[in-house]
Amino acid sequence: MTAAGPTDTVGLSLSRLADEQAALRQIAVRVAEGAQAADVFVAVAEAVVRVFDIPTVGMLRYERDRTMKMVASIGAPSFPVGSRWSLEGTSVSAMIYETGLPARIEDFSGLPGDIAEEARRSGFESTLGVPIAVDGAVWGAVIARTVKERPFPADVEVRLARFTELVAAAIANAESQDSLRLLAEEQAALHRVAALVAHSALPAEVFAAVAEEVARLLDLPYIEMVRYKGDTGVVIGASGDHPSSVGSVWSLDSPSVVAAVRRSGRPERIDDYSDLPGEIAELARSAGFTSCVGAPIIVEGATWGAISAANTGPAPIADAAERRLAAFTDLVAAAISNLEAREELQALANEQAALRRLAMHVARGASSAEILSAVTEEAARVVGVEAVGLLRFEPDGVATLLAQSETPWDPPPVGTRIPLDGENILSQLFRTRQTIRVDDWTDSTGAVTAMADSLGIRSSVATPIIANGQLWGTMIAVTSESSPLPTETETRIAGFSELVGTAVSNAEFRDSLRRLADEQAALRRVALLVAEGAEPGQVFAAVAKEAADLADIPVVGVHRYEGDGTFTLVGVAGETKFRVGSRWSVPPDGSFARILATGRPARRDDYSDEPGLLGEAVREDQITATVDVPIIVDGKVWGFIVAAAKPGRPNPDDVEQRLAQFTELVATAVSNAATRAELIASRARIVAAGDEARRRIERNLHDGTQQRLIALGLDIQRVRATIPESQHDAHLGLERVEEDLQSVLEDLRELSRGLHPPLLSRRGLNSALRALVRDSPIPVELEIDLPERPSVSLETAVYYVVAEALTNAIRHSQASVLSVRIETDHAGEPFGVRLDGHGRGVNLHVTVADDGIGGADPSAGSGLMGLTDRVDALGGRFALDTPRGGGTRISIALPFEAR
Amino acid sequence: MRLRCILVDDSREFLASAARLLESQGVEVVGLASSSGDALRLAETLRPDVALVDIELVVEDGIELAGELASRVPSVQVVLISSYERDDLGDLLAASPAIGFVPKRSLSASAIDSLLRR
């Protein structure tokens, strides 16, 4: 529509000028009010439409890469706001961009380029444009279009150019205000995130805040944070509906922003996923990502990870996005550094404290055992693992467990020797001298593996302990939990391994370690004996020998105090004339007396004037000095161990400590044996009580009931005699009564015999057994050869044993002859040193044999079971030899006690 | 001439009944003793024909008493008696100077007679 206004040129000009001024003023006001740049652009375009009466007006801004972006568009729906166009080809915007001067095109046919094509399609005819210059550079352009029916006014370029100049400032202002605003927002956002970091927020919290701010500021809703691990990226944060899930691992071979950032260490972007291969690109496509930017997280100079942000809109992400994202990634990097630094510091502090504590142990003169134990405990605590063990490699292909921290399971005892056979963490470490980690023992073999399996060990890390340049041993951290030991375990344990290595390099420590190992081995050998229930004499002898060997003591003796001022030597080792079994009286003021009085070790350094037999014997043995260490049983001095020194071989300073553990073992052995003896004695008492009860019952029956019944029988006889023969009924009646009576008497006699054989107590085994076998259906050869009559309980036991054995044989053996032999062993088979001190014991032997079918079963309801109980109760031994078809032989040995 | 005998046993009931029975069967029971000492005194004083001696005297041994009687008062024939049967006694009897053994329950004048007649 052409303006119908004043016709004179000046008037026209003035009114146009007024319009322009008014429009400009409006725009200026808008800018001053702080309108967004976009609004200002629109306002300008509208002003141009109105003032210049042009139907189609657009404003564009030149972007990088020879493109332009529409920032305002009125009347041209094919060039909407935000659309981006390449400046290749011929177009008004391209001409302005190149020349910085207004340009005009009347006819787009045949012109190259996207814009020209679109113009043709939209039927554009006249198009003209003027540049918008800001700070001397071509910032953008205003484009006007019209159709043939409404040609441009004559001087439209000039006027438009002048208008645009005036507007340029406003535009620049608006833009810079926008920039400022954006900047301010960005600063505020960074500030907020920085505050989190300053307050030591965890990286996860910081990332969440970053995701929120970036989503808002950059309008990029799909944010993820990735940590690089080898050739992969692990997603450690994802906002909103990001298709990646936290914890997922992606290969960096696949093209992605994250992979690109890793490679370059700088911000990167991808604006088109349509042709990219790989799963990440596919994921991006399926999520509808059109554009994605990423910035690296640099921690301590290394590319630790990256943050990427993507959108799904049509337009690619703004240029500055990478830079602005980078500002946020810096903050995240700071948070991570902080955290790691804090953790590192904490770990360091813990380690320092642990090492300080250990140093104190050493300074206090702690024994090597204490130090090693302390090291493993500290290591376990500081490193935060379930258990730590310390092993030394022995020359014979074995590792000895020297110390271990408190474990949640039942561990092998310290001193255990483990062969290094097979393929496992220890054998590998032994071979390579390197730190080894094994998180899965499935393919491991060897004794170590068997032990690990039985303890339920899953993940383990072993570090070498190097002392004096040699591989000395290893410190191994283990866990039975399913997740593997953290990656820092190797480095953390290393500190402690070094400590041990250093300590071991120190010769003194090494010596004490060796002594410790030897001591452990010696104690274990003795402890095994005790545990197996070996005879005390054996234990005493073993203790003397081990102690002498271990501490290099010339003579070691184990003594039992008899309670009456004398002691007996019960175990001895070394070059000495003292004999086991010899008995000595306690010198009233000697070291023995002191021990008895105080229960504490005593030393004696001079025997030159020791009186009596003891003094003579000591001097003859060339013993110069002694150290006596008491053996305490049940809180009382049971005896003591003596370490005797000879010329040139003095007792070591720490002999009391070294003997102390042996004295404990002796005490245990003695307690055990006493308990056993008590047990046997009490069982014997029970058996004896039973026998006694039976004897009493039998006695009562005999003396009381039987006598009365017999008397009764005699009375009846007498009475019957007074009744006349003619009174048949009376006679018969009484006869029956008499018969009944005899029957009762017979029953009683049977009962009595079962309770206690009448002849046994009176006449002894010979008579009783001969009476027993007189009526035997199988002939019995009886041979009894005893020096004196055995004690009541023994005699009873032998009688019942023989009776039971014979009964069994008669019932089952189908033999033709039975033999019974009872004798003692005068040869004196050693019975060991008895605790009651009554010297050597003699055994009574009972042998019952037959030539029958054999195959006797000692269980299953046969009387043999009760027989063995009796034998056990008296502390005897029972042997059954019964081959099928080869007869049966029962042999019993019982400790002999005379009456 | 009635047989004169003494009974040696530590059961009062038995002594009473045995004495009554033997008396009723024509034996003259001239004395009762419960201990070796009493038995020997009676034997020496009364000079019975026969002494019935319980093997199981509680304090002293009947077998031993039999031996002592045989040596100190040889005119007295000793018959051992017991609540136990012969089988229970084994070879105890064989070595004794007693002329024989009668289980208490079978005690009677004729049993003693038959032993004496042997």
PDB file of N, CA and C in Angstrom, chain A residues 698-699 702-704 706-708 710-715 717-719 721-722 742 745-746 749 752-753 756-759 762-763 767 770-771 774-775, chain B residues 9 11 13-14 16-18 20-21 24-25 54-58 60-63 82-92 104-108:
ATOM      1  N   GLU A 698      24.528-109.841  98.768  1.00  0.00           N
ATOM      2  CA  GLU A 698      24.714-111.284  98.826  1.00  0.00           C
ATOM      3  C   GLU A 698      24.927-111.730 100.279  1.00  0.00           C
ATOM      4  N   ARG A 699      25.698-110.955 100.945  1.00  0.00           N
ATOM      5  CA  ARG A 699      25.980-111.251 102.354  1.00  0.00           C
ATOM      6  C   ARG A 699      24.687-111.237 103.173  1.00  0.00           C
ATOM      7  N   HIS A 702      22.580-114.071 102.356  1.00  0.00           N
ATOM      8  CA  HIS A 702      23.129-115.300 102.965  1.00  0.00           C
ATOM      9  C   HIS A 702      22.874-115.339 104.464  1.00  0.00           C
ATOM     10  N   ASP A 703      23.299-114.262 105.117  1.00  0.00           N
ATOM     11  CA  ASP A 703      23.225-114.284 106.575  1.00  0.00           C
ATOM     12  C   ASP A 703      21.806-114.186 107.081  1.00  0.00           C
ATOM     13  N   GLY A 704      21.003-113.481 106.378  1.00  0.00           N
ATOM     14  CA  GLY A 704      19.659-113.259 106.887  1.00  0.00           C
ATOM     15  C   GLY A 704      18.662-114.215 106.284  1.00  0.00           C
ATOM     16  N   GLN A 706      18.582-116.406 103.824  1.00  0.00           N
ATOM     17  CA  GLN A 706      18.853-117.820 103.588  1.00  0.00           C
ATOM     18  C   GLN A 706      18.828-118.619 104.879  1.00  0.00           C
ATOM     19  N   GLN A 707      19.464-118.079 105.909  1.00  0.00           N
ATOM     20  CA  GLN A 707      19.511-118.816 107.174  1.00  0.00           C
ATOM     21  C   GLN A 707      18.117-119.084 107.680  1.00  0.00           C
ATOM     22  N   ARG A 708      17.288-118.048 107.595  1.00  0.00           N
ATOM     23  CA  ARG A 708      15.926-118.189 108.126  1.00  0.00           C
ATOM     24  C   ARG A 708      15.164-119.236 107.349  1.00  0.00           C
ATOM     25  N   ILE A 710      16.441-121.696 105.673  1.00  0.00           N
ATOM     26  CA  ILE A 710      16.979-123.027 105.981  1.00  0.00           C
ATOM     27  C   ILE A 710      16.416-123.512 107.317  1.00  0.00           C
ATOM     28  N   ALA A 711      16.436-122.568 108.270  1.00  0.00           N
ATOM     29  CA  ALA A 711      15.908-122.941 109.582  1.00  0.00           C
ATOM     30  C   ALA A 711      14.460-123.370 109.471  1.00  0.00           C
ATOM     31  N   LEU A 712      13.733-122.595 108.674  1.00  0.00           N
ATOM     32  CA  LEU A 712      12.333-122.911 108.469  1.00  0.00           C
ATOM     33  C   LEU A 712      12.165-124.324 107.909  1.00  0.00           C
ATOM     34  N   GLY A 713      13.035-124.605 106.933  1.00  0.00           N
ATOM     35  CA  GLY A 713      12.988-125.923 106.313  1.00  0.00           C
ATOM     36  C   GLY A 713      13.210-127.033 107.340  1.00  0.00           C
ATOM     37  N   LEU A 714      14.185-126.803 108.206  1.00  0.00           N
ATOM     38  CA  LEU A 714      14.475-127.805 109.229  1.00  0.00           C
ATOM     39  C   LEU A 714      13.292-127.942 110.192  1.00  0.00           C
ATOM     40  N   ASP A 715      12.679-126.796 110.512  1.00  0.00           N
ATOM     41  CA  ASP A 715      11.519-126.852 111.406  1.00  0.00           C
ATOM     42  C   ASP A 715      10.414-127.679 110.787  1.00  0.00           C
ATOM     43  N   GLN A 717      10.673-129.992 108.604  1.00  0.00           N
ATOM     44  CA  GLN A 717      11.037-131.410 108.668  1.00  0.00           C
ATOM     45  C   GLN A 717      10.656-132.002 110.027  1.00  0.00           C
ATOM     46  N   ARG A 718      11.046-131.214 111.034  1.00  0.00           N
ATOM     47  CA  ARG A 718      10.810-131.717 112.390  1.00  0.00           C
ATOM     48  C   ARG A 718       9.320-131.882 112.641  1.00  0.00           C
ATOM     49  N   VAL A 719       8.571-130.918 112.280  1.00  0.00           N
ATOM     50  CA  VAL A 719       7.126-130.956 112.498  1.00  0.00           C
ATOM     51  C   VAL A 719       6.516-132.120 111.742  1.00  0.00           C
ATOM     52  N   ALA A 721       7.816-134.854 111.029  1.00  0.00           N
ATOM     53  CA  ALA A 721       8.111-136.118 111.702  1.00  0.00           C
ATOM     54  C   ALA A 721       7.130-136.402 112.834  1.00  0.00           C
ATOM     55  N   THR A 722       6.544-135.300 113.386  1.00  0.00           N
ATOM     56  CA  THR A 722       5.644-135.546 114.531  1.00  0.00           C
ATOM     57  C   THR A 722       4.245-135.929 114.076  1.00  0.00           C
ATOM     58  N   GLN A 742      12.406-125.519  99.366  1.00  0.00           N
ATOM     59  CA  GLN A 742      13.696-125.833  98.749  1.00  0.00           C
ATOM     60  C   GLN A 742      13.855-125.109  97.426  1.00  0.00           C
ATOM     61  N   LEU A 745      14.759-121.636  98.108  1.00  0.00           N
ATOM     62  CA  LEU A 745      16.163-121.596  98.507  1.00  0.00           C
ATOM     63  C   LEU A 745      17.084-121.710  97.299  1.00  0.00           C
ATOM     64  N   GLU A 746      16.706-122.601  96.412  1.00  0.00           N
ATOM     65  CA  GLU A 746      17.521-122.771  95.209  1.00  0.00           C
ATOM     66  C   GLU A 746      17.564-121.478  94.401  1.00  0.00           C
ATOM     67  N   ARG A 749      19.838-119.111  95.987  1.00  0.00           N
ATOM     68  CA  ARG A 749      21.239-119.454  95.778  1.00  0.00           C
ATOM     69  C   ARG A 749      21.706-119.014  94.393  1.00  0.00           C
ATOM     70  N   SER A 752      22.194-115.411  94.530  1.00  0.00           N
ATOM     71  CA  SER A 752      23.433-115.098  95.240  1.00  0.00           C
ATOM     72  C   SER A 752      24.640-115.316  94.357  1.00  0.00           C
ATOM     73  N   ARG A 753      24.637-116.429  93.692  1.00  0.00           N
ATOM     74  CA  ARG A 753      25.786-116.724  92.843  1.00  0.00           C
ATOM     75  C   ARG A 753      25.973-115.640  91.799  1.00  0.00           C
ATOM     76  N   HIS A 756      27.438-112.407  93.664  1.00  0.00           N
ATOM     77  CA  HIS A 756      28.841-112.443  94.072  1.00  0.00           C
ATOM     78  C   HIS A 756      29.218-113.886  94.368  1.00  0.00           C
ATOM     79  N   PRO A 757      30.227-114.353  93.693  1.00  0.00           N
ATOM     80  CA  PRO A 757      30.609-115.747  93.896  1.00  0.00           C
ATOM     81  C   PRO A 757      31.086-115.952  95.342  1.00  0.00           C
ATOM     82  N   PRO A 758      30.527-116.893  96.039  1.00  0.00           N
ATOM     83  CA  PRO A 758      30.797-117.025  97.480  1.00  0.00           C
ATOM     84  C   PRO A 758      32.260-117.249  97.812  1.00  0.00           C
ATOM     85  N   LEU A 759      32.918-117.898  96.909  1.00  0.00           N
ATOM     86  CA  LEU A 759      34.276-118.254  97.249  1.00  0.00           C
ATOM     87  C   LEU A 759      35.292-117.160  96.979  1.00  0.00           C
ATOM     88  N   ARG A 762      36.440-115.066 100.010  1.00  0.00           N
ATOM     89  CA  ARG A 762      37.016-115.924 101.050  1.00  0.00           C
ATOM     90  C   ARG A 762      38.298-116.586 100.594  1.00  0.00           C
ATOM     91  N   ARG A 763      38.199-117.152  99.407  1.00  0.00           N
ATOM     92  CA  ARG A 763      39.312-118.033  99.013  1.00  0.00           C
ATOM     93  C   ARG A 763      40.138-117.481  97.869  1.00  0.00           C
ATOM     94  N   SER A 767      40.205-120.649  93.863  1.00  0.00           N
ATOM     95  CA  SER A 767      39.047-121.436  94.268  1.00  0.00           C
ATOM     96  C   SER A 767      37.811-121.039  93.500  1.00  0.00           C
ATOM     97  N   ARG A 770      37.987-122.173  89.884  1.00  0.00           N
ATOM     98  CA  ARG A 770      37.869-123.623  89.740  1.00  0.00           C
ATOM     99  C   ARG A 770      36.441-124.062  89.940  1.00  0.00           C
ATOM    100  N   ALA A 771      35.771-123.467  90.941  1.00  0.00           N
ATOM    101  CA  ALA A 771      34.353-123.791  91.142  1.00  0.00           C
ATOM    102  C   ALA A 771      33.559-123.413  89.903  1.00  0.00           C
ATOM    103  N   ARG A 774      34.076-125.888  86.950  1.00  0.00           N
ATOM    104  CA  ARG A 774      33.858-127.311  87.192  1.00  0.00           C
ATOM    105  C   ARG A 774      32.778-127.898  86.318  1.00  0.00           C
ATOM    106  N   ASP A 775      31.688-127.125  86.176  1.00  0.00           N
ATOM    107  CA  ASP A 775      30.560-127.667  85.419  1.00  0.00           C
ATOM    108  C   ASP A 775      30.527-127.198  83.981  1.00  0.00           C
TER     109      ASP A 775
ATOM    110  N   ASP B   9      27.726-122.212 114.619  1.00  0.00           N
ATOM    111  CA  ASP B   9      27.183-121.414 113.501  1.00  0.00           C
ATOM    112  C   ASP B   9      26.877-120.035 114.050  1.00  0.00           C
ATOM    113  N   SER B  11      24.411-118.096 112.974  1.00  0.00           N
ATOM    114  CA  SER B  11      23.018-117.708 112.782  1.00  0.00           C
ATOM    115  C   SER B  11      22.190-118.327 113.895  1.00  0.00           C
ATOM    116  N   GLU B  13      18.984-118.325 114.379  1.00  0.00           N
ATOM    117  CA  GLU B  13      17.802-119.046 113.901  1.00  0.00           C
ATOM    118  C   GLU B  13      18.185-120.455 113.504  1.00  0.00           C
ATOM    119  N   PHE B  14      19.259-120.531 112.749  1.00  0.00           N
ATOM    120  CA  PHE B  14      19.674-121.860 112.300  1.00  0.00           C
ATOM    121  C   PHE B  14      20.000-122.750 113.483  1.00  0.00           C
ATOM    122  N   ALA B  16      18.909-122.704 116.462  1.00  0.00           N
ATOM    123  CA  ALA B  16      17.690-123.126 117.178  1.00  0.00           C
ATOM    124  C   ALA B  16      16.964-124.223 116.417  1.00  0.00           C
ATOM    125  N   SER B  17      16.738-123.956 115.140  1.00  0.00           N
ATOM    126  CA  SER B  17      15.988-124.939 114.364  1.00  0.00           C
ATOM    127  C   SER B  17      16.745-126.248 114.220  1.00  0.00           C
ATOM    128  N   ALA B  18      18.059-126.093 113.942  1.00  0.00           N
ATOM    129  CA  ALA B  18      18.858-127.312 113.746  1.00  0.00           C
ATOM    130  C   ALA B  18      18.876-128.147 115.020  1.00  0.00           C
ATOM    131  N   ARG B  20      16.639-128.205 117.425  1.00  0.00           N
ATOM    132  CA  ARG B  20      15.326-128.817 117.636  1.00  0.00           C
ATOM    133  C   ARG B  20      15.159-130.035 116.740  1.00  0.00           C
ATOM    134  N   LEU B  21      15.573-129.868 115.470  1.00  0.00           N
ATOM    135  CA  LEU B  21      15.401-130.975 114.530  1.00  0.00           C
ATOM    136  C   LEU B  21      16.205-132.188 114.966  1.00  0.00           C
ATOM    137  N   SER B  24      14.878-133.870 117.842  1.00  0.00           N
ATOM    138  CA  SER B  24      13.683-134.649 117.508  1.00  0.00           C
ATOM    139  C   SER B  24      14.043-135.938 116.792  1.00  0.00           C
ATOM    140  N   GLN B  25      15.249-135.958 116.207  1.00  0.00           N
ATOM    141  CA  GLN B  25      15.676-137.156 115.495  1.00  0.00           C
ATOM    142  C   GLN B  25      16.589-138.023 116.346  1.00  0.00           C
ATOM    143  N   ASP B  54      29.913-124.574 110.739  1.00  0.00           N
ATOM    144  CA  ASP B  54      29.570-123.783 109.547  1.00  0.00           C
ATOM    145  C   ASP B  54      30.857-123.235 108.917  1.00  0.00           C
ATOM    146  N   ILE B  55      31.023-123.473 107.674  1.00  0.00           N
ATOM    147  CA  ILE B  55      32.231-122.985 106.994  1.00  0.00           C
ATOM    148  C   ILE B  55      32.310-121.453 107.031  1.00  0.00           C
ATOM    149  N   GLU B  56      31.151-120.810 106.875  1.00  0.00           N
ATOM    150  CA  GLU B  56      31.168-119.344 106.794  1.00  0.00           C
ATOM    151  C   GLU B  56      31.008-118.661 108.131  1.00  0.00           C
ATOM    152  N   LEU B  57      31.776-119.051 109.083  1.00  0.00           N
ATOM    153  CA  LEU B  57      31.784-118.252 110.301  1.00  0.00           C
ATOM    154  C   LEU B  57      32.295-116.883 109.920  1.00  0.00           C
ATOM    155  N   VAL B  58      31.627-115.845 110.440  1.00  0.00           N
ATOM    156  CA  VAL B  58      31.959-114.527 109.893  1.00  0.00           C
ATOM    157  C   VAL B  58      33.354-114.078 110.295  1.00  0.00           C
ATOM    158  N   GLU B  60      35.838-115.853 112.182  1.00  0.00           N
ATOM    159  CA  GLU B  60      36.888-116.832 111.919  1.00  0.00           C
ATOM    160  C   GLU B  60      36.439-117.777 110.826  1.00  0.00           C
ATOM    161  N   ASP B  61      37.367-118.550 110.371  1.00  0.00           N
ATOM    162  CA  ASP B  61      37.102-119.423 109.261  1.00  0.00           C
ATOM    163  C   ASP B  61      36.702-120.813 109.751  1.00  0.00           C
ATOM    164  N   GLY B  62      35.543-121.337 109.281  1.00  0.00           N
ATOM    165  CA  GLY B  62      35.109-122.652 109.715  1.00  0.00           C
ATOM    166  C   GLY B  62      36.097-123.749 109.345  1.00  0.00           C
ATOM    167  N   ILE B  63      36.709-123.602 108.191  1.00  0.00           N
ATOM    168  CA  ILE B  63      37.669-124.616 107.747  1.00  0.00           C
ATOM    169  C   ILE B  63      38.861-124.661 108.720  1.00  0.00           C
ATOM    170  N   SER B  82      27.124-125.837 105.484  1.00  0.00           N
ATOM    171  CA  SER B  82      27.148-124.534 104.823  1.00  0.00           C
ATOM    172  C   SER B  82      25.820-124.258 104.152  1.00  0.00           C
ATOM    173  N   SER B  83      25.494-122.994 104.013  1.00  0.00           N
ATOM    174  CA  SER B  83      24.308-122.629 103.223  1.00  0.00           C
ATOM    175  C   SER B  83      24.595-122.853 101.736  1.00  0.00           C
ATOM    176  N   TYR B  84      25.863-122.853 101.402  1.00  0.00           N
ATOM    177  CA  TYR B  84      26.228-123.083 100.005  1.00  0.00           C
ATOM    178  C   TYR B  84      26.193-124.570  99.728  1.00  0.00           C
ATOM    179  N   GLU B  85      26.036-124.898  98.521  1.00  0.00           N
ATOM    180  CA  GLU B  85      26.075-126.285  98.089  1.00  0.00           C
ATOM    181  C   GLU B  85      27.519-126.721  97.927  1.00  0.00           C
ATOM    182  N   ARG B  86      27.698-128.009  97.841  1.00  0.00           N
ATOM    183  CA  ARG B  86      29.046-128.553  97.670  1.00  0.00           C
ATOM    184  C   ARG B  86      29.720-127.946  96.427  1.00  0.00           C
ATOM    185  N   ASP B  87      28.943-127.840  95.359  1.00  0.00           N
ATOM    186  CA  ASP B  87      29.514-127.333  94.113  1.00  0.00           C
ATOM    187  C   ASP B  87      30.100-125.931  94.265  1.00  0.00           C
ATOM    188  N   ASP B  88      29.462-125.158  95.141  1.00  0.00           N
ATOM    189  CA  ASP B  88      29.938-123.786  95.301  1.00  0.00           C
ATOM    190  C   ASP B  88      31.262-123.748  96.042  1.00  0.00           C
ATOM    191  N   LEU B  89      31.606-124.838  96.667  1.00  0.00           N
ATOM    192  CA  LEU B  89      32.749-124.782  97.566  1.00  0.00           C
ATOM    193  C   LEU B  89      34.036-125.306  96.959  1.00  0.00           C
ATOM    194  N   GLY B  90      33.935-125.878  95.843  1.00  0.00           N
ATOM    195  CA  GLY B  90      35.142-126.284  95.133  1.00  0.00           C
ATOM    196  C   GLY B  90      35.975-127.266  95.942  1.00  0.00           C
ATOM    197  N   ASP B  91      37.282-126.997  95.938  1.00  0.00           N
ATOM    198  CA  ASP B  91      38.173-127.951  96.577  1.00  0.00           C
ATOM    199  C   ASP B  91      38.506-127.584  98.019  1.00  0.00           C
ATOM    200  N   LEU B  92      37.663-126.715  98.544  1.00  0.00           N
ATOM    201  CA  LEU B  92      37.876-126.320  99.937  1.00  0.00           C
ATOM    202  C   LEU B  92      37.830-127.532 100.868  1.00  0.00           C
ATOM    203  N   LYS B 104      23.304-127.356 104.786  1.00  0.00           N
ATOM    204  CA  LYS B 104      22.455-127.076 105.930  1.00  0.00           C
ATOM    205  C   LYS B 104      21.023-127.501 105.707  1.00  0.00           C
ATOM    206  N   ARG B 105      20.551-127.263 104.487  1.00  0.00           N
ATOM    207  CA  ARG B 105      19.143-127.548 104.261  1.00  0.00           C
ATOM    208  C   ARG B 105      18.847-129.045 104.347  1.00  0.00           C
ATOM    209  N   SER B 106      19.924-129.834 104.134  1.00  0.00           N
ATOM    210  CA  SER B 106      19.709-131.286 104.169  1.00  0.00           C
ATOM    211  C   SER B 106      20.126-131.909 105.497  1.00  0.00           C
ATOM    212  N   LEU B 107      20.296-131.030 106.476  1.00  0.00           N
ATOM    213  CA  LEU B 107      20.785-131.533 107.754  1.00  0.00           C
ATOM    214  C   LEU B 107      19.788-132.517 108.375  1.00  0.00           C
ATOM    215  N   SER B 108      20.327-133.634 108.828  1.00  0.00           N
ATOM    216  CA  SER B 108      19.476-134.580 109.543  1.00  0.00           C
ATOM    217  C   SER B 108      20.388-135.556 110.278  1.00  0.00           C
TER     218      SER B 108
END
